[in-house]
Amino acid sequence: MDAENEQQAAPAEGGGQAQRAGLSRRAVIGWAGAGVALGAAAVGTVAAATMSDGDGAAAPQTSPEVPFYGEHQSGISTPVQDRLHFAAFDVITDDRDALVKMLKEWTKAAASITGGREVGGGAVGVVPESPPDDTGEALGLPASRLTLTIGFGRTLFEKDGQDRFGLRAKLPEALVELPKFKGDRLEAARSGGDLCVQACADDPQVAVHAIRNLARIGMGVVNVRWSQLGFGKTSSTTPDSQTPRNLMGFKDGTHNIAGTDADSLAQHVWVAPGDGADWMTGGSYLVARRIRMTIETWDRSSLKEQEDTFGRTKIEGAPYGKQKERDAPDLSAMPADSHVRLAHPDSNGGLMILRRGYSFTDGTDGLGRLDAGLFFLAYQRDTRKAFVPLQTKLAANDRLNEYITHVGSAHFACPPGVRKPGEWWGQTLFG
Ligand code: HEM
């Protein structure tokens, strides 16, 4: 039995409601709509209908599932999905057992919803007097390539000098407190967090449903500290697809680590044995930055100034002096303070990060300006050797700084993947 089927067949908690666990959301809407009574006798039938669209027809696989189980967490090298819901959580209990219990429940729920199934006993509870296990807004929607990626912040290990959960000795050296970079205008309410979950999906409702249900399961153990919705992926990890554009209108993600480039992933993204904290082997460090763009100023700048800012042309995305987006750049043809010249590995001793950011627009700021920009997400093997030196340099020299301000910041250790059912998020750390 493969991991996927094993998960579907595994008994779930929740007494009588357990019979419906593992049912696909697309199947549920059909069966519930037809008024089918889901009693114990129906379990076998329901399981067999998992891949049905409700009317008995095979559900077209328009939106494939991304496997939840594996050596690495999905959502890092996975081809970037269209939408993001990112949430940082504060742990509000000092009870380690309660935290571990929640992480186990989160893992089960994550395995279900990334597979397009409902949480626990489902959205149509068999006990009308209790709230259903699943909030229901994703019923009828496919898995939408949903991935859920968890990370642990420094404050989970140590906060105000306190070893909160007996984890202090396991704090990875690479999980540094990020320095204050030149120009930072960080807001505490948009920064930090004990835990994070990155939900990426091709349907925003599926991503929001995932975060909402994890927050619901975590009630009494965690509170959402801050969250960020993102759209229009601004980075690509699939070099053969069309490169998306950021809100400045430039192709973003042209030169990035490809999700298929195992050598570069091993060299720059995945923590290797001997790198430091053993429990992080196979994991990766995530830096999240909410970067606001001063769109109004940018929109009044000339095309030449915009292109000089990046060192690439706007429409084609070609490096200066070249014709095509994928042509090898001649860094000396770019202005010395251009973003690409400064950020390129040849200017940084070969340093690379895996960028996975999204655009955001969160209304206006009360002064008539759009609150918009780039929610920058970068994965790396060791933040001290990647984001920190790169951002130190960019913060001091990048021409782009005239048009952007970093207003939120967080740093997380994302553990290795959950390899099979029964394992759980954080097992290598807490286990
Ligand atoms: C709002 C902020 C930012 C915008 C609009 C932006 C935009 C871009 C664009 C348009 C490119 C060229 C296309 C490409 O190769 O992807 C690029 C490249 C790159 N950016 Fe950014 N970026 C931003 C922030 C950052 C930050 C904070 C970092 C790291 C600290 C960073 C690191 C890089 C790197 C490593 C490259 C690839 C350079 C190369 O190898 O050619 N960017 N960025």
Short mmCIF file of C-alpha atoms and ligand atoms in Angstrom, two decimals:
data_model
loop_
_atom_site.label_atom_id
_atom_site.label_comp_id
_atom_site.label_asym_id
_atom_site.label_seq_id
_atom_site.Cartn_x
_atom_site.Cartn_y
_atom_site.Cartn_z
CA MET A 1 0.00 0.00 0.00
CA ASP A 2 1.51 3.36 -0.89
CA ALA A 3 1.63 6.22 1.56
CA GLU A 4 -1.27 8.00 -0.06
CA ASN A 5 -3.65 5.05 0.15
CA GLU A 6 -2.47 4.16 3.60
CA GLN A 7 -3.39 7.66 4.72
CA GLN A 8 -6.85 7.42 3.18
CA ALA A 9 -7.53 4.08 4.80
CA ALA A 10 -6.08 5.03 8.19
CA PRO A 11 -8.71 5.36 10.93
CA ALA A 12 -9.02 8.98 12.05
CA GLU A 13 -9.84 10.28 15.50
CA GLY A 14 -13.33 11.56 16.21
CA GLY A 15 -15.46 8.52 17.06
CA GLY A 16 -18.41 8.11 14.68
CA GLN A 17 -17.15 10.91 12.49
CA ALA A 18 -14.01 8.92 11.73
CA GLN A 19 -15.96 6.93 9.15
CA ARG A 20 -15.92 9.85 6.77
CA ALA A 21 -12.27 10.77 7.17
CA GLY A 22 -10.23 10.42 4.01
CA LEU A 23 -13.14 11.31 1.75
CA SER A 24 -12.19 13.63 -1.06
CA ARG A 25 -13.82 17.04 -0.99
CA ARG A 26 -15.10 16.60 -4.53
CA ALA A 27 -16.73 13.31 -3.62
CA VAL A 28 -18.28 14.73 -0.46
CA ILE A 29 -20.13 17.48 -2.22
CA GLY A 30 -21.67 14.97 -4.58
CA TRP A 31 -22.66 12.46 -1.96
CA ALA A 32 -23.94 15.05 0.49
CA GLY A 33 -25.90 16.77 -2.27
CA ALA A 34 -27.55 13.50 -3.18
CA GLY A 35 -28.66 13.10 0.41
CA VAL A 36 -26.78 9.87 0.91
CA ALA A 37 -26.76 8.75 4.55
CA LEU A 38 -23.19 8.13 5.60
CA GLY A 39 -23.54 5.35 8.14
CA ALA A 40 -21.10 2.64 9.11
CA ALA A 41 -22.36 0.41 6.31
CA ALA A 42 -21.54 3.07 3.77
CA VAL A 43 -17.86 3.32 4.62
CA GLY A 44 -16.63 0.93 1.95
CA THR A 45 -18.78 2.56 -0.70
CA VAL A 46 -17.56 5.99 0.27
CA ALA A 47 -13.94 4.96 0.17
CA ALA A 48 -14.46 3.57 -3.31
CA ALA A 49 -16.05 6.85 -4.39
CA THR A 50 -13.11 8.91 -3.32
CA MET A 51 -12.04 9.72 -6.82
CA SER A 52 -15.56 10.16 -8.12
CA ASP A 53 -17.10 13.51 -8.90
CA GLY A 54 -20.33 12.72 -7.11
CA ASP A 55 -22.27 11.72 -10.18
CA GLY A 56 -20.24 8.58 -10.56
CA ALA A 57 -18.03 10.01 -13.30
CA ALA A 58 -14.30 9.90 -12.75
CA ALA A 59 -13.06 13.25 -11.56
CA PRO A 60 -10.73 14.80 -14.12
CA GLN A 61 -7.31 15.40 -12.60
CA THR A 62 -7.35 19.07 -13.56
CA SER A 63 -5.29 20.01 -10.54
CA PRO A 64 -2.92 17.34 -9.32
CA GLU A 65 -1.97 16.76 -5.73
CA VAL A 66 1.55 17.44 -4.55
CA PRO A 67 2.76 14.49 -2.43
CA PHE A 68 2.84 15.40 1.26
CA TYR A 69 5.30 12.71 2.34
CA GLY A 70 8.96 12.81 1.38
CA GLU A 71 12.53 13.43 2.39
CA HIS A 72 12.04 17.19 2.13
CA GLN A 73 8.96 19.25 2.86
CA SER A 74 6.95 20.16 -0.19
CA GLY A 75 6.47 23.85 -0.93
CA ILE A 76 10.20 24.56 -1.27
CA SER A 77 11.43 23.03 -4.52
CA THR A 78 7.84 22.40 -5.68
CA PRO A 79 6.89 24.38 -8.82
CA VAL A 80 5.53 27.65 -7.47
CA GLN A 81 1.73 27.75 -7.19
CA ASP A 82 -0.34 30.85 -8.02
CA ARG A 83 -1.43 31.86 -4.52
CA LEU A 84 -0.08 32.12 -1.01
CA HIS A 85 -1.44 32.31 2.50
CA PHE A 86 1.42 32.59 4.97
CA ALA A 87 0.82 32.61 8.72
CA ALA A 88 3.17 33.11 11.67
CA PHE A 89 1.98 31.81 15.03
CA ASP A 90 2.82 32.52 18.66
CA VAL A 91 2.70 29.56 21.02
CA ILE A 92 0.51 30.64 23.95
CA THR A 93 0.95 27.63 26.21
CA ASP A 94 4.00 26.48 28.16
CA ASP A 95 2.81 22.88 28.06
CA ARG A 96 5.21 20.98 25.78
CA ASP A 97 2.86 17.98 25.55
CA ALA A 98 0.03 20.18 24.33
CA LEU A 99 2.31 21.61 21.65
CA VAL A 100 3.44 18.17 20.50
CA LYS A 101 -0.18 16.96 20.42
CA MET A 102 -1.12 19.92 18.24
CA LEU A 103 1.80 19.29 15.87
CA LYS A 104 0.62 15.69 15.46
CA GLU A 105 -2.92 16.87 14.74
CA TRP A 106 -1.63 19.48 12.31
CA THR A 107 0.33 16.83 10.46
CA LYS A 108 -2.73 14.59 10.04
CA ALA A 109 -4.83 17.52 8.89
CA ALA A 110 -2.09 18.69 6.49
CA ALA A 111 -1.80 15.22 4.94
CA SER A 112 -5.58 15.21 4.40
CA ILE A 113 -6.06 18.65 2.93
CA THR A 114 -3.02 18.57 0.66
CA GLY A 115 -4.59 15.40 -0.73
CA GLY A 116 -7.86 17.24 -1.39
CA ARG A 117 -9.59 15.57 1.53
CA GLU A 118 -11.42 17.04 4.51
CA VAL A 119 -10.00 17.56 7.96
CA GLY A 120 -10.75 14.83 10.54
CA GLY A 121 -14.42 13.84 10.52
CA GLY A 122 -15.21 16.31 7.76
CA ALA A 123 -17.44 19.31 7.19
CA VAL A 124 -20.77 17.53 7.40
CA GLY A 125 -20.66 16.38 10.99
CA VAL A 126 -22.70 13.35 11.94
CA VAL A 127 -23.28 14.93 15.35
CA PRO A 128 -25.24 18.12 14.64
CA GLU A 129 -24.68 19.34 18.19
CA SER A 130 -20.89 19.68 17.70
CA PRO A 131 -18.98 21.93 15.36
CA PRO A 132 -17.77 19.97 12.33
CA ASP A 133 -14.04 19.13 12.14
CA ASP A 134 -13.67 20.88 8.78
CA THR A 135 -14.84 24.45 8.20
CA GLY A 136 -16.23 23.50 4.79
CA GLU A 137 -15.31 26.34 2.46
CA ALA A 138 -13.11 24.07 0.32
CA LEU A 139 -15.86 21.50 -0.29
CA GLY A 140 -16.05 20.71 -3.97
CA LEU A 141 -12.62 22.16 -4.67
CA PRO A 142 -9.74 19.99 -5.85
CA ALA A 143 -6.40 19.79 -4.04
CA SER A 144 -5.16 22.68 -6.22
CA ARG A 145 -1.51 21.61 -5.74
CA LEU A 146 -1.74 22.76 -2.12
CA THR A 147 1.50 22.47 -0.16
CA LEU A 148 1.92 23.20 3.54
CA THR A 149 5.40 23.93 4.85
CA ILE A 150 6.13 24.37 8.55
CA GLY A 151 8.97 26.31 10.17
CA PHE A 152 10.20 27.01 13.70
CA GLY A 153 11.34 30.47 14.84
CA ARG A 154 14.13 31.28 17.32
CA THR A 155 11.61 32.26 19.99
CA LEU A 156 10.33 28.69 20.12
CA PHE A 157 13.73 27.65 21.49
CA GLU A 158 14.39 30.62 23.73
CA LYS A 159 12.38 33.70 24.61
CA ASP A 160 13.29 36.41 27.13
CA GLY A 161 16.12 34.19 28.34
CA GLN A 162 13.72 31.30 29.04
CA ASP A 163 14.16 27.77 27.68
CA ARG A 164 10.45 27.43 26.99
CA PHE A 165 10.07 23.82 25.89
CA GLY A 166 13.44 22.28 26.73
CA LEU A 167 14.63 23.02 23.19
CA ARG A 168 17.36 25.57 23.85
CA ALA A 169 20.18 23.07 23.27
CA LYS A 170 18.68 22.28 19.87
CA LEU A 171 18.63 25.86 18.60
CA PRO A 172 20.52 25.70 15.27
CA GLU A 173 23.38 28.18 15.00
CA ALA A 174 22.17 29.06 11.52
CA LEU A 175 18.82 30.25 12.93
CA VAL A 176 20.35 33.62 13.78
CA GLU A 177 18.52 36.70 14.83
CA LEU A 178 18.63 38.68 11.60
CA PRO A 179 20.68 41.88 11.91
CA LYS A 180 19.06 45.24 11.38
CA PHE A 181 19.79 46.06 7.76
CA LYS A 182 20.21 49.59 6.45
CA GLY A 183 16.82 51.11 5.66
CA ASP A 184 14.78 48.52 7.58
CA ARG A 185 11.49 49.89 8.89
CA LEU A 186 10.26 46.73 10.53
CA GLU A 187 6.88 46.56 12.25
CA ALA A 188 6.77 44.19 15.22
CA ALA A 189 3.20 43.20 14.36
CA ARG A 190 4.37 41.92 10.97
CA SER A 191 7.58 40.26 12.16
CA GLY A 192 8.79 37.19 14.01
CA GLY A 193 6.76 34.22 15.21
CA ASP A 194 7.37 30.94 17.06
CA LEU A 195 6.03 28.85 14.18
CA CYS A 196 5.05 29.48 10.60
CA VAL A 197 3.04 27.68 7.98
CA GLN A 198 3.40 28.55 4.31
CA ALA A 199 0.32 27.47 2.34
CA CYS A 200 0.68 27.65 -1.46
CA ALA A 201 -2.07 26.58 -3.85
CA ASP A 202 -3.46 27.41 -7.26
CA ASP A 203 -6.77 28.40 -5.63
CA PRO A 204 -6.67 31.06 -2.88
CA GLN A 205 -9.68 29.55 -1.15
CA VAL A 206 -7.83 26.25 -0.73
CA ALA A 207 -4.81 28.02 0.79
CA VAL A 208 -6.96 30.09 3.15
CA HIS A 209 -8.99 27.02 4.14
CA ALA A 210 -5.77 25.24 5.09
CA ILE A 211 -4.45 28.01 7.35
CA ARG A 212 -7.86 28.58 8.89
CA ASN A 213 -8.27 24.92 9.79
CA LEU A 214 -4.78 24.67 11.27
CA ALA A 215 -5.47 27.80 13.35
CA ARG A 216 -8.73 26.25 14.48
CA ILE A 217 -7.05 22.99 15.51
CA GLY A 218 -4.41 25.02 17.35
CA MET A 219 -6.86 27.00 19.49
CA GLY A 220 -5.54 27.32 23.05
CA VAL A 221 -2.04 26.32 21.93
CA VAL A 222 -1.20 28.90 19.24
CA ASN A 223 -2.48 32.29 18.09
CA VAL A 224 -1.95 33.73 14.65
CA ARG A 225 0.62 36.51 15.14
CA TRP A 226 0.48 37.85 11.59
CA SER A 227 -0.43 36.55 8.18
CA GLN A 228 0.04 37.52 4.56
CA LEU A 229 -1.92 36.73 1.44
CA GLY A 230 -0.01 36.69 -1.83
CA PHE A 231 -0.87 36.46 -5.49
CA GLY A 232 0.94 36.46 -8.81
CA LYS A 233 3.98 34.44 -7.81
CA THR A 234 7.01 36.63 -8.34
CA SER A 235 9.50 33.82 -8.66
CA SER A 236 9.68 30.73 -10.73
CA THR A 237 11.43 27.48 -9.89
CA THR A 238 10.52 26.07 -13.30
CA PRO A 239 12.85 27.62 -15.88
CA ASP A 240 10.97 26.20 -18.85
CA SER A 241 7.72 27.99 -18.00
CA GLN A 242 7.00 31.67 -18.67
CA THR A 243 8.63 33.84 -16.02
CA PRO A 244 6.03 35.75 -13.97
CA ARG A 245 6.22 39.53 -13.47
CA ASN A 246 6.32 41.42 -10.19
CA LEU A 247 4.32 44.59 -9.48
CA MET A 248 7.10 46.70 -10.99
CA GLY A 249 6.34 45.00 -14.28
CA PHE A 250 9.63 43.08 -14.52
CA LYS A 251 10.08 39.37 -15.02
CA ASP A 252 11.08 37.94 -11.67
CA GLY A 253 12.63 34.54 -11.16
CA THR A 254 14.63 34.36 -14.39
CA HIS A 255 17.79 33.28 -12.63
CA ASN A 256 16.72 31.20 -9.66
CA ILE A 257 17.44 27.71 -8.35
CA ALA A 258 15.28 25.31 -10.35
CA GLY A 259 13.24 22.78 -8.40
CA THR A 260 14.63 20.09 -10.69
CA ASP A 261 18.29 21.03 -10.20
CA ALA A 262 19.23 18.45 -7.56
CA ASP A 263 22.86 19.54 -7.43
CA SER A 264 22.08 23.20 -6.76
CA LEU A 265 19.39 22.26 -4.24
CA ALA A 266 21.92 20.08 -2.40
CA GLN A 267 24.55 22.79 -2.54
CA HIS A 268 22.42 25.83 -1.64
CA VAL A 269 19.04 24.80 -0.18
CA TRP A 270 18.95 21.53 1.79
CA VAL A 271 20.72 21.27 5.14
CA ALA A 272 23.29 18.46 4.90
CA PRO A 273 24.63 16.10 7.59
CA GLY A 274 27.34 17.87 9.54
CA ASP A 275 25.97 21.36 8.78
CA GLY A 276 24.93 21.90 12.40
CA ALA A 277 21.80 20.81 14.23
CA ASP A 278 21.24 17.17 13.19
CA TRP A 279 17.46 17.45 13.43
CA MET A 280 17.55 19.94 10.51
CA THR A 281 19.23 17.55 8.04
CA GLY A 282 17.06 17.58 4.92
CA GLY A 283 15.41 20.83 6.00
CA SER A 284 16.01 24.44 4.94
CA TYR A 285 16.08 27.94 6.45
CA LEU A 286 13.39 30.36 5.38
CA VAL A 287 13.61 34.15 5.42
CA ALA A 288 10.35 36.03 4.92
CA ARG A 289 10.40 39.79 4.26
CA ARG A 290 7.40 41.98 3.61
CA ILE A 291 8.82 44.52 1.17
CA ARG A 292 6.64 47.48 0.42
CA MET A 293 7.03 49.16 -2.96
CA THR A 294 6.56 52.90 -3.35
CA ILE A 295 4.51 52.20 -6.42
CA GLU A 296 3.56 55.83 -7.04
CA THR A 297 7.21 56.95 -7.27
CA TRP A 298 8.13 53.95 -9.41
CA ASP A 299 5.28 54.67 -11.82
CA ARG A 300 6.61 58.18 -12.39
CA SER A 301 10.14 57.03 -13.16
CA SER A 302 11.31 56.72 -16.78
CA LEU A 303 11.60 53.37 -18.51
CA LYS A 304 15.35 53.90 -18.70
CA GLU A 305 15.59 54.50 -14.96
CA GLN A 306 13.47 51.39 -14.33
CA GLU A 307 15.67 49.23 -16.53
CA ASP A 308 18.86 50.69 -15.03
CA THR A 309 17.51 49.75 -11.60
CA PHE A 310 17.54 46.07 -12.50
CA GLY A 311 20.12 45.90 -15.31
CA ARG A 312 17.61 44.01 -17.43
CA THR A 313 15.12 45.17 -20.07
CA LYS A 314 11.51 45.44 -19.00
CA ILE A 315 9.60 43.67 -21.75
CA GLU A 316 12.00 40.84 -22.65
CA GLY A 317 13.86 40.64 -19.35
CA ALA A 318 17.18 40.43 -21.25
CA PRO A 319 20.36 41.33 -19.39
CA TYR A 320 21.92 44.61 -20.57
CA GLY A 321 23.84 44.16 -23.79
CA LYS A 322 22.02 40.89 -24.65
CA GLN A 323 18.89 40.06 -26.62
CA LYS A 324 17.03 37.32 -24.78
CA GLU A 325 15.90 36.74 -21.22
CA ARG A 326 17.94 33.57 -20.83
CA ASP A 327 21.14 34.94 -22.40
CA ALA A 328 24.10 34.76 -20.03
CA PRO A 329 24.47 38.19 -18.41
CA ASP A 330 27.47 40.43 -18.89
CA LEU A 331 27.49 42.04 -15.47
CA SER A 332 29.92 44.74 -16.56
CA ALA A 333 27.26 46.04 -19.00
CA MET A 334 24.89 46.76 -16.09
CA PRO A 335 25.02 49.86 -13.84
CA ALA A 336 27.19 49.19 -10.80
CA ASP A 337 24.26 49.75 -8.43
CA SER A 338 21.74 47.68 -10.41
CA HIS A 339 19.88 44.97 -8.51
CA VAL A 340 20.87 42.05 -10.74
CA ARG A 341 24.54 42.99 -10.92
CA LEU A 342 24.71 43.20 -7.13
CA ALA A 343 22.67 40.03 -6.49
CA HIS A 344 24.17 37.75 -9.15
CA PRO A 345 26.21 34.80 -7.81
CA ASP A 346 29.31 35.97 -9.76
CA SER A 347 29.32 39.12 -7.63
CA ASN A 348 28.93 37.11 -4.41
CA GLY A 349 31.36 34.21 -4.53
CA GLY A 350 28.76 31.84 -6.00
CA LEU A 351 26.12 32.48 -3.32
CA MET A 352 22.56 31.45 -4.32
CA ILE A 353 19.17 31.42 -2.62
CA LEU A 354 15.89 29.85 -3.74
CA ARG A 355 13.39 32.69 -4.15
CA ARG A 356 9.67 31.90 -3.87
CA GLY A 357 8.02 35.26 -3.32
CA TYR A 358 4.54 36.60 -4.10
CA SER A 359 3.06 40.01 -4.83
CA PHE A 360 0.68 41.53 -2.31
CA THR A 361 -1.78 44.43 -2.29
CA ASP A 362 -3.40 45.08 1.05
CA GLY A 363 -5.59 48.07 0.23
CA THR A 364 -4.31 51.60 0.82
CA ASP A 365 -2.35 53.18 3.63
CA GLY A 366 -4.64 56.09 4.55
CA LEU A 367 -2.46 58.53 2.60
CA GLY A 368 -3.87 57.49 -0.73
CA ARG A 369 -0.99 55.15 -1.54
CA LEU A 370 -1.29 51.47 -2.34
CA ASP A 371 0.00 49.18 0.38
CA ALA A 372 1.59 46.87 -2.15
CA GLY A 373 4.84 45.09 -2.80
CA LEU A 374 6.68 41.82 -2.70
CA PHE A 375 6.35 39.23 0.04
CA PHE A 376 9.86 37.89 -0.36
CA LEU A 377 10.42 34.26 0.61
CA ALA A 378 13.87 32.72 0.31
CA TYR A 379 15.08 29.24 1.24
CA GLN A 380 18.71 28.42 1.92
CA ARG A 381 21.03 25.93 3.55
CA ASP A 382 22.56 28.46 5.95
CA THR A 383 21.13 31.97 6.31
CA ARG A 384 24.42 33.29 7.71
CA LYS A 385 26.12 32.50 4.41
CA ALA A 386 23.26 33.46 2.11
CA PHE A 387 20.51 35.99 2.90
CA VAL A 388 22.50 37.88 5.54
CA PRO A 389 25.55 38.81 3.42
CA LEU A 390 23.43 39.35 0.30
CA GLN A 391 20.91 41.62 2.00
CA THR A 392 23.68 43.51 3.81
CA LYS A 393 25.12 44.35 0.40
CA LEU A 394 21.78 45.11 -1.27
CA ALA A 395 20.59 47.27 1.63
CA ALA A 396 23.70 49.41 1.32
CA ASN A 397 24.07 49.70 -2.46
CA ASP A 398 20.99 48.67 -4.44
CA ARG A 399 19.42 51.36 -6.63
CA LEU A 400 16.10 49.54 -6.01
CA ASN A 401 16.14 50.87 -2.41
CA GLU A 402 14.78 54.17 -3.68
CA TYR A 403 11.50 52.38 -4.42
CA ILE A 404 11.19 49.76 -1.66
CA THR A 405 11.09 49.48 2.15
CA HIS A 406 11.37 46.29 4.19
CA VAL A 407 8.52 46.46 6.75
CA GLY A 408 8.25 42.85 7.99
CA SER A 409 10.82 40.16 8.71
CA ALA A 410 10.94 36.62 10.03
CA HIS A 411 13.34 33.70 10.02
CA PHE A 412 12.38 30.04 10.42
CA ALA A 413 14.03 26.63 10.51
CA CYS A 414 11.94 24.36 8.28
CA PRO A 415 12.56 20.75 9.31
CA PRO A 416 12.95 17.84 6.87
CA GLY A 417 9.89 16.21 5.35
CA VAL A 418 7.46 13.85 7.03
CA ARG A 419 8.46 10.62 5.34
CA LYS A 420 5.41 8.44 6.04
CA PRO A 421 2.08 8.34 7.86
CA GLY A 422 2.61 8.15 11.60
CA GLU A 423 5.53 10.61 11.52
CA TRP A 424 4.78 14.20 12.36
CA TRP A 425 5.91 17.79 11.85
CA GLY A 426 8.70 18.50 14.34
CA GLN A 427 9.37 14.87 15.23
CA THR A 428 13.09 15.25 14.61
CA LEU A 429 13.14 18.24 16.97
CA PHE A 430 10.81 17.11 19.77
CA GLY A 431 11.13 13.36 19.39
C1 HEM B 1 10.79 44.34 -3.79
C2 HEM B 1 12.00 43.79 -3.78
C3 HEM B 1 12.60 43.06 -4.94
C4 HEM B 1 12.28 43.09 -6.25
C5 HEM B 1 11.16 43.88 -6.92
C6 HEM B 1 13.18 42.21 -6.95
C7 HEM B 1 13.18 41.98 -8.31
C8 HEM B 1 14.10 41.22 -8.99
C9 HEM B 1 14.17 41.07 -10.42
C10 HEM B 1 13.21 41.73 -11.41
C11 HEM B 1 15.20 40.27 -10.71
C12 HEM B 1 15.70 39.87 -12.11
C13 HEM B 1 15.11 38.63 -12.66
C14 HEM B 1 15.58 37.37 -12.00
O1 HEM B 1 16.65 36.85 -12.29
O2 HEM B 1 14.84 36.87 -11.15
C15 HEM B 1 15.79 39.86 -9.46
C16 HEM B 1 16.85 39.02 -9.32
C17 HEM B 1 17.37 38.64 -8.11
N1 HEM B 1 17.03 39.10 -6.86
FE1 HEM B 1 15.58 40.42 -6.46
N2 HEM B 1 14.03 41.66 -6.03
C18 HEM B 1 13.71 42.16 -4.80
C19 HEM B 1 14.32 41.86 -3.60
C20 HEM B 1 15.37 40.99 -3.45
C21 HEM B 1 16.00 40.65 -2.21
C22 HEM B 1 15.60 41.20 -0.83
C23 HEM B 1 16.96 39.74 -2.48
C24 HEM B 1 17.93 39.03 -1.55
C25 HEM B 1 18.34 39.50 -0.40
C26 HEM B 1 16.95 39.50 -3.90
C27 HEM B 1 17.76 38.63 -4.58
C28 HEM B 1 17.79 38.46 -5.94
C29 HEM B 1 18.66 37.52 -6.61
C30 HEM B 1 19.66 36.57 -5.94
C31 HEM B 1 18.41 37.64 -7.97
C32 HEM B 1 19.08 36.85 -9.12
C33 HEM B 1 20.23 37.63 -9.68
C34 HEM B 1 20.92 36.81 -10.77
O3 HEM B 1 21.44 35.75 -10.42
O4 HEM B 1 20.94 37.24 -11.91
N3 HEM B 1 15.97 40.28 -4.45
N4 HEM B 1 15.10 40.48 -8.43
#
